[in-house]
Short mmCIF file of C-alpha atoms in Angstrom, two decimals:
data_model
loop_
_atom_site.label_atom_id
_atom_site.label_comp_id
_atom_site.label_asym_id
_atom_site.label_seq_id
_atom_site.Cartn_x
_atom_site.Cartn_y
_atom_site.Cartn_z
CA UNK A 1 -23.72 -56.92 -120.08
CA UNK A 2 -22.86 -55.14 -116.77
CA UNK A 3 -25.62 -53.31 -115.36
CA UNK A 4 -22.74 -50.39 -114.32
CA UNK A 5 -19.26 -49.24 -115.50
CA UNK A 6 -16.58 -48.64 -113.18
CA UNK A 7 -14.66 -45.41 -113.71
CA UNK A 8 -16.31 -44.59 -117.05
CA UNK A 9 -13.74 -44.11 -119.99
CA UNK A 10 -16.84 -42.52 -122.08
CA UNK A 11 -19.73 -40.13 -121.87
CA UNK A 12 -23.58 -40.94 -122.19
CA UNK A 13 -25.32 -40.25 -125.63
CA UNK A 14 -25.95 -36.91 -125.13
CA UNK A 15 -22.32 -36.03 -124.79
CA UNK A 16 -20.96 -37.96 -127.47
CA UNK A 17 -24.05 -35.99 -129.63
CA UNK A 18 -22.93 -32.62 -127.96
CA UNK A 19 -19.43 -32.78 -128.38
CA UNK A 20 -19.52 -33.92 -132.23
CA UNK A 21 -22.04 -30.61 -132.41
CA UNK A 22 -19.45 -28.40 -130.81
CA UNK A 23 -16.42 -29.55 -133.00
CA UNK A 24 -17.93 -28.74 -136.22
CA UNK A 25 -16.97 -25.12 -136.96
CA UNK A 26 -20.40 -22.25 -136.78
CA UNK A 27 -22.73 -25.72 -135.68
CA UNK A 28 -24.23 -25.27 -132.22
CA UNK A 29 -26.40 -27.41 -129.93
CA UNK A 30 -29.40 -27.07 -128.31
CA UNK A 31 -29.83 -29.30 -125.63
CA UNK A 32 -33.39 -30.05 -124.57
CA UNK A 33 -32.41 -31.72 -121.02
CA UNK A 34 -32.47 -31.08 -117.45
CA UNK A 35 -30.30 -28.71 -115.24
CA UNK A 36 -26.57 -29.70 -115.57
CA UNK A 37 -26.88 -31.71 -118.06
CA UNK A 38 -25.36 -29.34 -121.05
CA UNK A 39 -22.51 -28.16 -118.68
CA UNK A 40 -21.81 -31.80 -117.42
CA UNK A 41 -20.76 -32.87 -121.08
CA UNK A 42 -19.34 -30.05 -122.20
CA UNK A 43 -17.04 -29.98 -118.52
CA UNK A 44 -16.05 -34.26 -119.21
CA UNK A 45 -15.10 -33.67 -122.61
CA UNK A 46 -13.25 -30.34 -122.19
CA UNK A 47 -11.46 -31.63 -119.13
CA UNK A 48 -11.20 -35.59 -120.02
CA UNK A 49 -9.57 -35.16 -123.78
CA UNK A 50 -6.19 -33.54 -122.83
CA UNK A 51 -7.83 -29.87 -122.02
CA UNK A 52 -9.71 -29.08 -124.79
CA UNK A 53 -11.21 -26.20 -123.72
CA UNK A 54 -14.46 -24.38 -124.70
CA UNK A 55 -15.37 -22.68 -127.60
CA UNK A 56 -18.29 -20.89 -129.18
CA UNK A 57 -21.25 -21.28 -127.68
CA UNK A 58 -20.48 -24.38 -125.58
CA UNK A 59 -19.45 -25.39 -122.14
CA UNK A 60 -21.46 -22.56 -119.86
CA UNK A 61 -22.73 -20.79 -123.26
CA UNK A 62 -24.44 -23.56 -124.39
CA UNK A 63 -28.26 -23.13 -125.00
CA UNK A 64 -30.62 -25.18 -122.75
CA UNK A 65 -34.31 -25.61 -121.97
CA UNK A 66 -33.24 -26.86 -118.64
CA UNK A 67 -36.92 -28.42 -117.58
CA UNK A 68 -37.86 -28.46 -113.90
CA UNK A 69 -40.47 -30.12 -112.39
CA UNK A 70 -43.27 -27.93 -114.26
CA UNK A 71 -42.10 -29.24 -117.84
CA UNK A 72 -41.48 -32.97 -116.37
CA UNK A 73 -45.01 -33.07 -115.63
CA UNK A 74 -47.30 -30.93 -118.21
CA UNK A 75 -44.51 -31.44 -121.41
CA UNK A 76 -41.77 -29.53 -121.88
CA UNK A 77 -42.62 -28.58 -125.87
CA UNK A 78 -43.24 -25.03 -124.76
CA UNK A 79 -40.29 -24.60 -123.32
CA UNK A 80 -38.61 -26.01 -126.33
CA UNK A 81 -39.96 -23.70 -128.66
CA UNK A 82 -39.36 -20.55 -126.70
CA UNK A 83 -35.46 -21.76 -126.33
CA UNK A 84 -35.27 -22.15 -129.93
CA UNK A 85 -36.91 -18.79 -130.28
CA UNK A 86 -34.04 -17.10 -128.48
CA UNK A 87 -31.55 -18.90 -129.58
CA UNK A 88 -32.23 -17.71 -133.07
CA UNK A 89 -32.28 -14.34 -132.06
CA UNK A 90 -29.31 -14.25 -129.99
CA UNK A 91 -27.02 -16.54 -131.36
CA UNK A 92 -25.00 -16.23 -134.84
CA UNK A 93 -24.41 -19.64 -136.55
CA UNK A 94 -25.38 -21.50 -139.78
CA UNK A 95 -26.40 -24.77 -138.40
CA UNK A 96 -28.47 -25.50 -134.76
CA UNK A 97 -28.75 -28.95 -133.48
CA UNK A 98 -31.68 -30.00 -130.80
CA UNK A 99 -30.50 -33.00 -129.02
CA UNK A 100 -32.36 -34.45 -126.16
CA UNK A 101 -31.59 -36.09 -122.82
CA UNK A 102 -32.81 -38.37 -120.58
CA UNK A 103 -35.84 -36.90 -119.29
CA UNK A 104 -36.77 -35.15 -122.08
CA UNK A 105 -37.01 -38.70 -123.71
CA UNK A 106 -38.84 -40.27 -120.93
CA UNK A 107 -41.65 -37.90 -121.05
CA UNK A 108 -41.95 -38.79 -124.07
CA UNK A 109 -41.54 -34.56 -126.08
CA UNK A 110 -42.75 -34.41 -129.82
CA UNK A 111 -39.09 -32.61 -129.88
CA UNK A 112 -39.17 -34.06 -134.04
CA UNK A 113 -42.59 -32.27 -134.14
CA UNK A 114 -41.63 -28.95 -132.79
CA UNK A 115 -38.44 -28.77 -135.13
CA UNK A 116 -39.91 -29.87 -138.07
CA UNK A 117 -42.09 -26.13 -137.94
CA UNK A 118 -39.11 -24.71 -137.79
CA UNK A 119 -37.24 -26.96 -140.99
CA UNK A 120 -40.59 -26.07 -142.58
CA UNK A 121 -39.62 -22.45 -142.22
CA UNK A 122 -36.33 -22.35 -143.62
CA UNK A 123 -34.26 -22.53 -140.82
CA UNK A 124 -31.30 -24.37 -140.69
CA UNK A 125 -32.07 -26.79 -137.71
CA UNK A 126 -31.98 -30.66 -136.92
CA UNK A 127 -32.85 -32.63 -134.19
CA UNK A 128 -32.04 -36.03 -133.16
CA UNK A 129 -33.08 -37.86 -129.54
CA UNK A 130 -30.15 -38.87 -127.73
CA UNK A 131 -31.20 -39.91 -124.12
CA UNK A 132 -28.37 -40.44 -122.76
CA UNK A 133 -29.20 -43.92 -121.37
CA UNK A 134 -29.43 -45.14 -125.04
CA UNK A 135 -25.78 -46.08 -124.57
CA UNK A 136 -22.26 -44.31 -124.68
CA UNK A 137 -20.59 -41.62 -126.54
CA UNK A 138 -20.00 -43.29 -129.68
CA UNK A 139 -23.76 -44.05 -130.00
CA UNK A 140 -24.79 -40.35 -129.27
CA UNK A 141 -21.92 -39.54 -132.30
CA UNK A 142 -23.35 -41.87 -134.54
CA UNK A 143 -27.42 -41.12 -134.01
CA UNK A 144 -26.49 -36.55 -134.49
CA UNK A 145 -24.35 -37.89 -137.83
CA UNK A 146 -27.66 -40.25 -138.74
CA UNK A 147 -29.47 -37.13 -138.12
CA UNK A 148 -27.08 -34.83 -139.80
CA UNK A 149 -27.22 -37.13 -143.00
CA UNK A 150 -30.27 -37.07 -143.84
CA UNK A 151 -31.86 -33.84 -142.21
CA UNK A 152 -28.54 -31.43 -143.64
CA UNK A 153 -26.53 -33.10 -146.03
CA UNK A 154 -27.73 -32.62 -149.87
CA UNK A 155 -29.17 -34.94 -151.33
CA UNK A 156 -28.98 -36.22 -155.04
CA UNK A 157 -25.64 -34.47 -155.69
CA UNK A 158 -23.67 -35.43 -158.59
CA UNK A 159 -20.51 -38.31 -157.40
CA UNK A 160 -16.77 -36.87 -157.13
CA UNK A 161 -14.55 -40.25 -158.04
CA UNK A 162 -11.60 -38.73 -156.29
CA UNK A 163 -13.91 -37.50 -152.99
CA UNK A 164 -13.20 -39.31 -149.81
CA UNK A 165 -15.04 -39.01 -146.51
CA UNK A 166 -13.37 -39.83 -143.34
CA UNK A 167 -15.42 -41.27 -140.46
CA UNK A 168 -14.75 -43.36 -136.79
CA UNK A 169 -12.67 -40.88 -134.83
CA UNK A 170 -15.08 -39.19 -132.30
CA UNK A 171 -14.12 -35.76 -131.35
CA UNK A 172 -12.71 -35.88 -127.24
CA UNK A 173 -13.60 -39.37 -127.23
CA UNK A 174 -10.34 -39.54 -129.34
CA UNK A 175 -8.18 -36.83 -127.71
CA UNK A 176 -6.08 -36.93 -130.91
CA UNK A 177 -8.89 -36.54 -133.33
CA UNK A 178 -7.86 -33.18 -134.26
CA UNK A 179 -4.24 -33.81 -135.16
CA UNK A 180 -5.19 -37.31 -136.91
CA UNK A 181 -7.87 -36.04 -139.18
CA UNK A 182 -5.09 -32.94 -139.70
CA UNK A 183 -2.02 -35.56 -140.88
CA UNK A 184 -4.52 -38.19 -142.59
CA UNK A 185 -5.88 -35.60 -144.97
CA UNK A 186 -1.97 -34.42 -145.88
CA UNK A 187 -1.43 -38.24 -146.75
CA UNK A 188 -4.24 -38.35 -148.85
CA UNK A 189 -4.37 -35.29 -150.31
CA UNK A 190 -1.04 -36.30 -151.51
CA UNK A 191 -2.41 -39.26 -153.19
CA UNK A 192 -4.51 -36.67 -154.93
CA UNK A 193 -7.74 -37.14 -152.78
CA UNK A 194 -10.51 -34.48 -152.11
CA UNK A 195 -10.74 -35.59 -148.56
CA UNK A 196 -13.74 -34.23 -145.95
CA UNK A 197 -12.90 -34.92 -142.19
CA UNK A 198 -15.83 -32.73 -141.17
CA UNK A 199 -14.41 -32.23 -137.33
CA UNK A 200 -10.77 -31.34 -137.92
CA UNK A 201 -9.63 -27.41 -137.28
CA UNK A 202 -10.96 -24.83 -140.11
CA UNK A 203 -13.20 -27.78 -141.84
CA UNK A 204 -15.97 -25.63 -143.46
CA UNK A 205 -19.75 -27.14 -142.87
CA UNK A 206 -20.16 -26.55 -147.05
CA UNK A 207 -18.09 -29.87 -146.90
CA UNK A 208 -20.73 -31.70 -144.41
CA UNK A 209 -23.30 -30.03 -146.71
CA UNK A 210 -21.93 -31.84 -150.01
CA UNK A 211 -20.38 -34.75 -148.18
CA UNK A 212 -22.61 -36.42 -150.65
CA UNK A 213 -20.69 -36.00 -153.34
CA UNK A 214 -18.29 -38.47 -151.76
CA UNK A 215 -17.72 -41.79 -153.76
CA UNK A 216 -16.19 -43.47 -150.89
CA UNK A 217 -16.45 -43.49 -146.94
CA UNK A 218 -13.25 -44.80 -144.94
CA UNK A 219 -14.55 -45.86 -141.66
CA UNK A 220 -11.32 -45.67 -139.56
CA UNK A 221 -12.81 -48.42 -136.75
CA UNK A 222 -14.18 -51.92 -136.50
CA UNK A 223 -16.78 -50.69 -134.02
CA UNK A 224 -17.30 -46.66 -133.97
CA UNK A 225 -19.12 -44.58 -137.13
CA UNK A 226 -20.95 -47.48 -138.49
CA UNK A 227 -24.42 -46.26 -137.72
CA UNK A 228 -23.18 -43.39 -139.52
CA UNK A 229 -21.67 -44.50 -142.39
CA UNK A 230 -24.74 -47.16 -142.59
CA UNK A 231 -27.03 -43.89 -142.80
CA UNK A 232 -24.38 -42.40 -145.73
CA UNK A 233 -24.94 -45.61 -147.77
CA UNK A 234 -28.70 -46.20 -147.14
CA UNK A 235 -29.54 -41.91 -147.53
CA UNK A 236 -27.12 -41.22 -149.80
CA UNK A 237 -25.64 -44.19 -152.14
CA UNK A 238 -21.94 -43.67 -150.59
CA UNK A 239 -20.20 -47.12 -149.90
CA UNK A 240 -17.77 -47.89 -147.06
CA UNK A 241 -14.74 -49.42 -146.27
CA UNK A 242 -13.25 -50.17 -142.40
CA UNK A 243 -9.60 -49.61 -142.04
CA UNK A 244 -7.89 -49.36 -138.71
CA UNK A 245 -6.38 -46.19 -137.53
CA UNK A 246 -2.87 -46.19 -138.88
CA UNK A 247 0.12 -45.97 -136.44
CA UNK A 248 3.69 -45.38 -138.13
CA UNK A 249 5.41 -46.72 -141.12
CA UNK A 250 4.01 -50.20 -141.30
CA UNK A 251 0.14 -49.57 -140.81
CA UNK A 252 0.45 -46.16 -142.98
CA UNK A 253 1.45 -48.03 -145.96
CA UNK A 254 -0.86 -50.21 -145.84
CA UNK A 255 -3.25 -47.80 -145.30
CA UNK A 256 -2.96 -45.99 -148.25
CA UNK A 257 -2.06 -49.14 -150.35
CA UNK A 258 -5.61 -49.96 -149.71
CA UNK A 259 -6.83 -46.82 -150.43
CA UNK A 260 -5.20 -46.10 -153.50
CA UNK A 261 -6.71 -49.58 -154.40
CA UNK A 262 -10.23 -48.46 -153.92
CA UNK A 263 -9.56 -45.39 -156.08
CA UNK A 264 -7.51 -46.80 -159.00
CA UNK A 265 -4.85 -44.58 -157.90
CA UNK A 266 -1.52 -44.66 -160.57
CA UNK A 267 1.50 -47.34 -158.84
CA UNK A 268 3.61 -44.67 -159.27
CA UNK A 269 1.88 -41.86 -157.59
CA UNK A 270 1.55 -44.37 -154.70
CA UNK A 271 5.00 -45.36 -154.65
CA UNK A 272 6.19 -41.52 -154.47
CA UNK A 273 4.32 -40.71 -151.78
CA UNK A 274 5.31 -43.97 -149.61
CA UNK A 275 9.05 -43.37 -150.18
CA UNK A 276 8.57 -39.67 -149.63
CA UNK A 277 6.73 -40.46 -146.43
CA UNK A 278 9.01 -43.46 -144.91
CA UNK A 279 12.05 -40.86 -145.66
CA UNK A 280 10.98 -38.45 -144.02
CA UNK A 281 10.05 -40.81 -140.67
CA UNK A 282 13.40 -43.02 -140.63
CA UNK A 283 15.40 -39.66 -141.01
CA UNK A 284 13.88 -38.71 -137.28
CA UNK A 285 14.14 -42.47 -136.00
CA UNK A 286 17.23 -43.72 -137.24
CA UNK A 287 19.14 -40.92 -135.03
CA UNK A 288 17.40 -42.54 -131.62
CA UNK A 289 18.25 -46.20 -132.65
CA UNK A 290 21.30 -45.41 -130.54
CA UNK A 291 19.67 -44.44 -127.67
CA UNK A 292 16.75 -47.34 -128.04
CA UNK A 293 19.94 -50.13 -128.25
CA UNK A 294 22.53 -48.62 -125.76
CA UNK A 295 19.81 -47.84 -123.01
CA UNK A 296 18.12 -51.31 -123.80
CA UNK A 297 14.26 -49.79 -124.32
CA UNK A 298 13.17 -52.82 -125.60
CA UNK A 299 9.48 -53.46 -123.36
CA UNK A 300 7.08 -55.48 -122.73
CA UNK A 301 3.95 -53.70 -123.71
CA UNK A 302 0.00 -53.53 -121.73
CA UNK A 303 -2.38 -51.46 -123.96
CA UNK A 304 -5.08 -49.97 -122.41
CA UNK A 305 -7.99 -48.44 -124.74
CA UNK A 306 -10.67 -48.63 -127.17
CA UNK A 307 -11.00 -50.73 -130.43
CA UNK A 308 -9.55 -48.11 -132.25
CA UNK A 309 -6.08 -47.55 -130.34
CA UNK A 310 -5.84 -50.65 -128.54
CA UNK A 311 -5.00 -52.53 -131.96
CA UNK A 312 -3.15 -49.39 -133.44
CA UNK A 313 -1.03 -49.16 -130.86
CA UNK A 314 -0.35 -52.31 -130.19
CA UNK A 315 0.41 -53.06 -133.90
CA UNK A 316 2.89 -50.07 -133.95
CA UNK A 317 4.74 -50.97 -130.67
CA UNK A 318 5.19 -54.67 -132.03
CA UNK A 319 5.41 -53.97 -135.58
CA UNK A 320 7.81 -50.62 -135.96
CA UNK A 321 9.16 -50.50 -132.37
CA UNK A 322 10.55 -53.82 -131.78
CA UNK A 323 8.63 -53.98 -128.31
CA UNK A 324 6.90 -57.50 -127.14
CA UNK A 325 2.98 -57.02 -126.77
CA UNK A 326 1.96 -58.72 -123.62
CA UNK A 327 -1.51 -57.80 -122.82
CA UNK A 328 -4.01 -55.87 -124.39
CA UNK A 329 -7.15 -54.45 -123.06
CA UNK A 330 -10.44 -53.03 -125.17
CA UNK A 331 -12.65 -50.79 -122.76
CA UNK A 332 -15.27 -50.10 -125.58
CA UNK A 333 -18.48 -52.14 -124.56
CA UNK A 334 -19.09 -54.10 -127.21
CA UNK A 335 -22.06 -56.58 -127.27
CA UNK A 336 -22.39 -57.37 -131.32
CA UNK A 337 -20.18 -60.69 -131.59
CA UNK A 338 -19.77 -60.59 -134.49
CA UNK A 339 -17.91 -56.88 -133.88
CA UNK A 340 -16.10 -58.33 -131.62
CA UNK A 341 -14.95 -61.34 -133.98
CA UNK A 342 -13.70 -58.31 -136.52
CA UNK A 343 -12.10 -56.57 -133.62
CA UNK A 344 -9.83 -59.74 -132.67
CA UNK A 345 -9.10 -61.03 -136.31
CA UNK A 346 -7.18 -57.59 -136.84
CA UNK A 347 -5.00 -58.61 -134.08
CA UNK A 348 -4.04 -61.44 -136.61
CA UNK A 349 -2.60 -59.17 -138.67
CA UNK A 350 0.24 -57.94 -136.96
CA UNK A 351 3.02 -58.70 -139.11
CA UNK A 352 5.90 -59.50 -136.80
CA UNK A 353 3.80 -63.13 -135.90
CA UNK A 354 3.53 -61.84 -131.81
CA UNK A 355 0.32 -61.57 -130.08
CA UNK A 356 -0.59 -60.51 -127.01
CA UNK A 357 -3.28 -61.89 -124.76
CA UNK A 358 -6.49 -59.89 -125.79
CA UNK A 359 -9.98 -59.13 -123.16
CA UNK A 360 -12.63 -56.82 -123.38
CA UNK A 361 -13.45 -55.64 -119.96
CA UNK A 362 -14.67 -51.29 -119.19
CA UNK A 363 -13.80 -51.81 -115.64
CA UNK A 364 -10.47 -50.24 -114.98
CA UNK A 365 -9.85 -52.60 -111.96
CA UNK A 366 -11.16 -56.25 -113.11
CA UNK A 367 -9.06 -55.05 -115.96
CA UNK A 368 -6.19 -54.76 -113.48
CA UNK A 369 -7.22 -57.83 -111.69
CA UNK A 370 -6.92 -59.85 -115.60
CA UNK A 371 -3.22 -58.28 -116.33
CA UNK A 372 -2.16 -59.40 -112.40
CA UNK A 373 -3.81 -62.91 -112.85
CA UNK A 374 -1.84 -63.29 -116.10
CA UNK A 375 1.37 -62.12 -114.64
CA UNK A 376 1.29 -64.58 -111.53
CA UNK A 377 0.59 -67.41 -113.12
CA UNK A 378 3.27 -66.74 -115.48
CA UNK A 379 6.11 -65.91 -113.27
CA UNK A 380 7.48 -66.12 -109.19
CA UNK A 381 7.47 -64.02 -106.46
CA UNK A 382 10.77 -63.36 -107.66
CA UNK A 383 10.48 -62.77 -111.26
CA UNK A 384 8.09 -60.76 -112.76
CA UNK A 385 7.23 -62.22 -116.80
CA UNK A 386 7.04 -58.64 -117.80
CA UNK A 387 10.01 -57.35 -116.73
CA UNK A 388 10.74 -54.10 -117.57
CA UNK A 389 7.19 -53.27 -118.87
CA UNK A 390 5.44 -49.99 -120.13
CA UNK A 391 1.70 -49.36 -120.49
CA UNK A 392 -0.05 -46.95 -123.09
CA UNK A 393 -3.71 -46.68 -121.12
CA UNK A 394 -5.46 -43.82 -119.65
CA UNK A 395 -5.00 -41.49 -116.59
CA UNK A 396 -7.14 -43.85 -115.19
CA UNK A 397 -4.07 -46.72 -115.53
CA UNK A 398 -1.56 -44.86 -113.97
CA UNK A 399 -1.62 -46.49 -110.58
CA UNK A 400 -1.62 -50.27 -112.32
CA UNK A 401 1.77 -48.60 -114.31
CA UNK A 402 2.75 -47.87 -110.58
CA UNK A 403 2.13 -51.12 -109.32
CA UNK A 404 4.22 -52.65 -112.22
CA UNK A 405 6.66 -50.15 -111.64
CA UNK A 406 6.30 -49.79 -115.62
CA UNK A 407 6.82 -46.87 -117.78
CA UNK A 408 3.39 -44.89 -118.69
CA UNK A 409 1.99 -42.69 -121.06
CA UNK A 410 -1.71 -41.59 -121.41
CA UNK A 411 -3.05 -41.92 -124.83
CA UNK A 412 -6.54 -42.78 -124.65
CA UNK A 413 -9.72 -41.27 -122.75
CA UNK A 414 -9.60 -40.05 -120.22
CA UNK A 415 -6.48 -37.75 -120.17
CA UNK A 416 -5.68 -35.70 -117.94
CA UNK A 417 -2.23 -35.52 -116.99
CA UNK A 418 -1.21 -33.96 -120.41
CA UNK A 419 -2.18 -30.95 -122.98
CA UNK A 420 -3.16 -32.36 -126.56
CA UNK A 421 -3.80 -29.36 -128.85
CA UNK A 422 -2.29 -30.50 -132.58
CA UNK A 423 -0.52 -33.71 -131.62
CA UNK A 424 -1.82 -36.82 -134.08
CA UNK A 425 -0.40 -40.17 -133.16
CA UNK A 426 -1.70 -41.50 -136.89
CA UNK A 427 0.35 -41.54 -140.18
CA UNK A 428 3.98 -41.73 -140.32
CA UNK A 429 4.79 -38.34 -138.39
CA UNK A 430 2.34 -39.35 -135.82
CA UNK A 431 4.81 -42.27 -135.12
CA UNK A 432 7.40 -40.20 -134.58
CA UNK A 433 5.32 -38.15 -132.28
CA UNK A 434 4.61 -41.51 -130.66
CA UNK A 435 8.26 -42.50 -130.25
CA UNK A 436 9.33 -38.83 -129.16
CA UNK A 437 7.11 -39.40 -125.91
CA UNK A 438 7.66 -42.69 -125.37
CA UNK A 439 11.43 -41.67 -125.37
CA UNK A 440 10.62 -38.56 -122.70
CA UNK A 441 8.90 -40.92 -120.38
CA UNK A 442 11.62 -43.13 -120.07
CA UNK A 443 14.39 -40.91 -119.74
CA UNK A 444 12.53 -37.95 -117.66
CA UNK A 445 13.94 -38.89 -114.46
CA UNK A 446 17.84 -38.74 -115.73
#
């Protein structure tokens, strides 16, 4: 493993803890950390996931001990009490969260000690240590959900057969998260699910507080929620399942094919809702298969992104929009083979038989440095092998899109050269979303 990333496409552990905190509706954090480093993760996330803005509580309003030399070197326990103190008094929500950061963990705070007086008391407050040098954003969402499982959710609660939760999209770290959990709960509440997304818009914490209840946890990711949904199985008795985020027609119905497996749902309830769905999708696309053929949009695609999107997308581009996958990129850092083994075999399930070449690389310019490699020993200084070519990355893959004089949209962390407020790029309508700004890239300049 690298001892550094270049250009970061994640936070630390504290700000994937933070964020997940902040996008659960009346939660809010208190971060036991030094100066900066409350506003630092709130600022990434806020600025880095399509301007997500700030909300209750967070961003500048968000509680901190900020410790100073004083706390570094007698304990800062004190100080963690008397922030919890005020907080309390000052701030109106049902559910506080103390989450630690790096120096907070290296001198070593009782922080479990000091909030288990206050559990003992009634109060509704968790804690979990996330030092951020314990890894990246994903693992900081995971160990608050470990902590939220077994020090909030109830437990012993009696099983709801039809009762899904929904786990592996991290809140920013996805910038769609809102929109997807939004469209995959439609699809499945159509299916006649109870579904519990826990981080989407209006989600009430009385579902986190039963998620219990839940017969069945769909882990949408090979690589991100497992610690949590390990913690739902071990705490709680509630199985899991992976499935990759679906994309469009093709990966939706399998989706819920497989779903409606797991939950003996009737054929013909399934078949209703797949016909209803795919209706409703080619009635949008079929009007822009004139533009697609006339203007020749046909690509060669480079996919940019984590686990989650960089198979997704690449599946959907190949699979439902007739494009070519060239060369596809996962930035997660990954060091479980056997994760990575999962990650690849899905790649073997793309249904049109193409297959792109696949790395795992974080470093936005060895990743540029692979693609480039690739391309020159493929073609001339007069033919390029991926001509005309399009790449799906980050805003930090915009200049490689430049140098390949290739269309590009941002779609994974970080954004920031677009606004993502409901948008989902999952489901069926989230593939027409997809093809809608695909479509206003390439024509923009006419």
């Amino acid at each position: 493993m690298s001892n550094s990333v270049e250009k970061p496409r994640s936070q630390c552990t504290l700000g994937g803890a933070l964020i997940t905190i902040n996008s659960l509706n009346r939660a809010v954090a208190i971060v036991h950390a030094a100066p900066g480093c409350a506003v630092a993760g709130s600022g990434a996330a806020k600025t880095g996931s399509g301007y997500w803005g700030s909300g209750y509580c967070d961003s500048m309003a968000t509680p901190s001990t900020n410790i100073v030399e004083k706390e570094v070197i007698f304990g800062g326990e004190d100080r963690l009490s008397e922030q919890i103190e005020s907080t309390f008094s000052i701030i109106d929500a049902d559910l506080f969260a103390v989450i630690t950061g790096c120096m907070t963990d290296i001198i070593g705070d009782d922080v479990k000690a000091v909030v288990g007086r206050y559990q003992k008391a009634g109060k509704p407050v968790i804690v979990a240590e996330t030092g951020g040098f314990k890894g990246n954003s994903s693992k900081g969402h995971d160990l608050i959900l470990e902590a939220l499982i077994d020090q909030y959710v109830e437990k012993g609660l009696t099983k709801d057969h039809k009762q899904v939760n929904l786990l592996g999209l991290i809140p920013t770290q996805d910038i769609f998260w809102r929109g997807n959990l939004i469209e995959l709960k439609r699809l499945l509440t159509n299916l006649g699910l109870k579904v519990n997304t826990f981080f989407a818009p209006f989600e009430e914490l009385s579902s986190l507080r039963q998620a219990s209840q839940a017969s069945l946890n769909i882990v949408l990711s090979d690589v991100h929620g497992l610690g949590s949904a390990r913690a739902f199985e071990e705490v709680h008795g509630v199985p899991f399942i992976n499935l990759p985020l679906p994309i469009g027609p093709t990966a939706t119905s399998q989706f819920l094919t497989e779903v409606a497996k797991q939950f003996e749902i009737d054929q013909n309830k399934l078949n209703k809702v797949l016909e209803e769905e795919s209706k409703y999708y080619y009635e949008f696309v079929q009007r822009t298969a004139d533009l697609y053929i006339d203007t020749d949009f046909q690509r060669f695609a480079v996919i940019i992104g984590d686990a989650n999107y960089s198979y997704a997308l690449t599946k959907f581009v190949t699979d439902d929009f007739g494009w070519i996958p060239y060369f596809t990129a996962i930035t997660d850092t990954i060091d479980d083979e056997d994760e990575k083994a999962k990650v690849l075999a899905r790649f073997e399930t793309i249904d049109s038989g193409l297959r792109p070449e696949v790395i795992f690389e974080t470093d936005t310019s060895v990743i540029a440095e692979k693609l480039k490699e690739k391309i020159d020993k493929e073609g001339d200084e007069y033919n390029s092998p991926i001509s005309p070519a399009f790449l799906l990355g980050s805003i930090l893959d915009r200049q490689l899109a430049n140098d390949l004089k290739a269309g590009f949209l941002s779609v994974s962390h970080p954004v920031t050269n677009r606004v993502v407020t409901d948008q989902a790029y999952a489901g069926y309508r989230g593939g027409i979303r997809l093809i809608n700004d695909i479509f206003n890239v390439l024509i923009s300049n006419r």
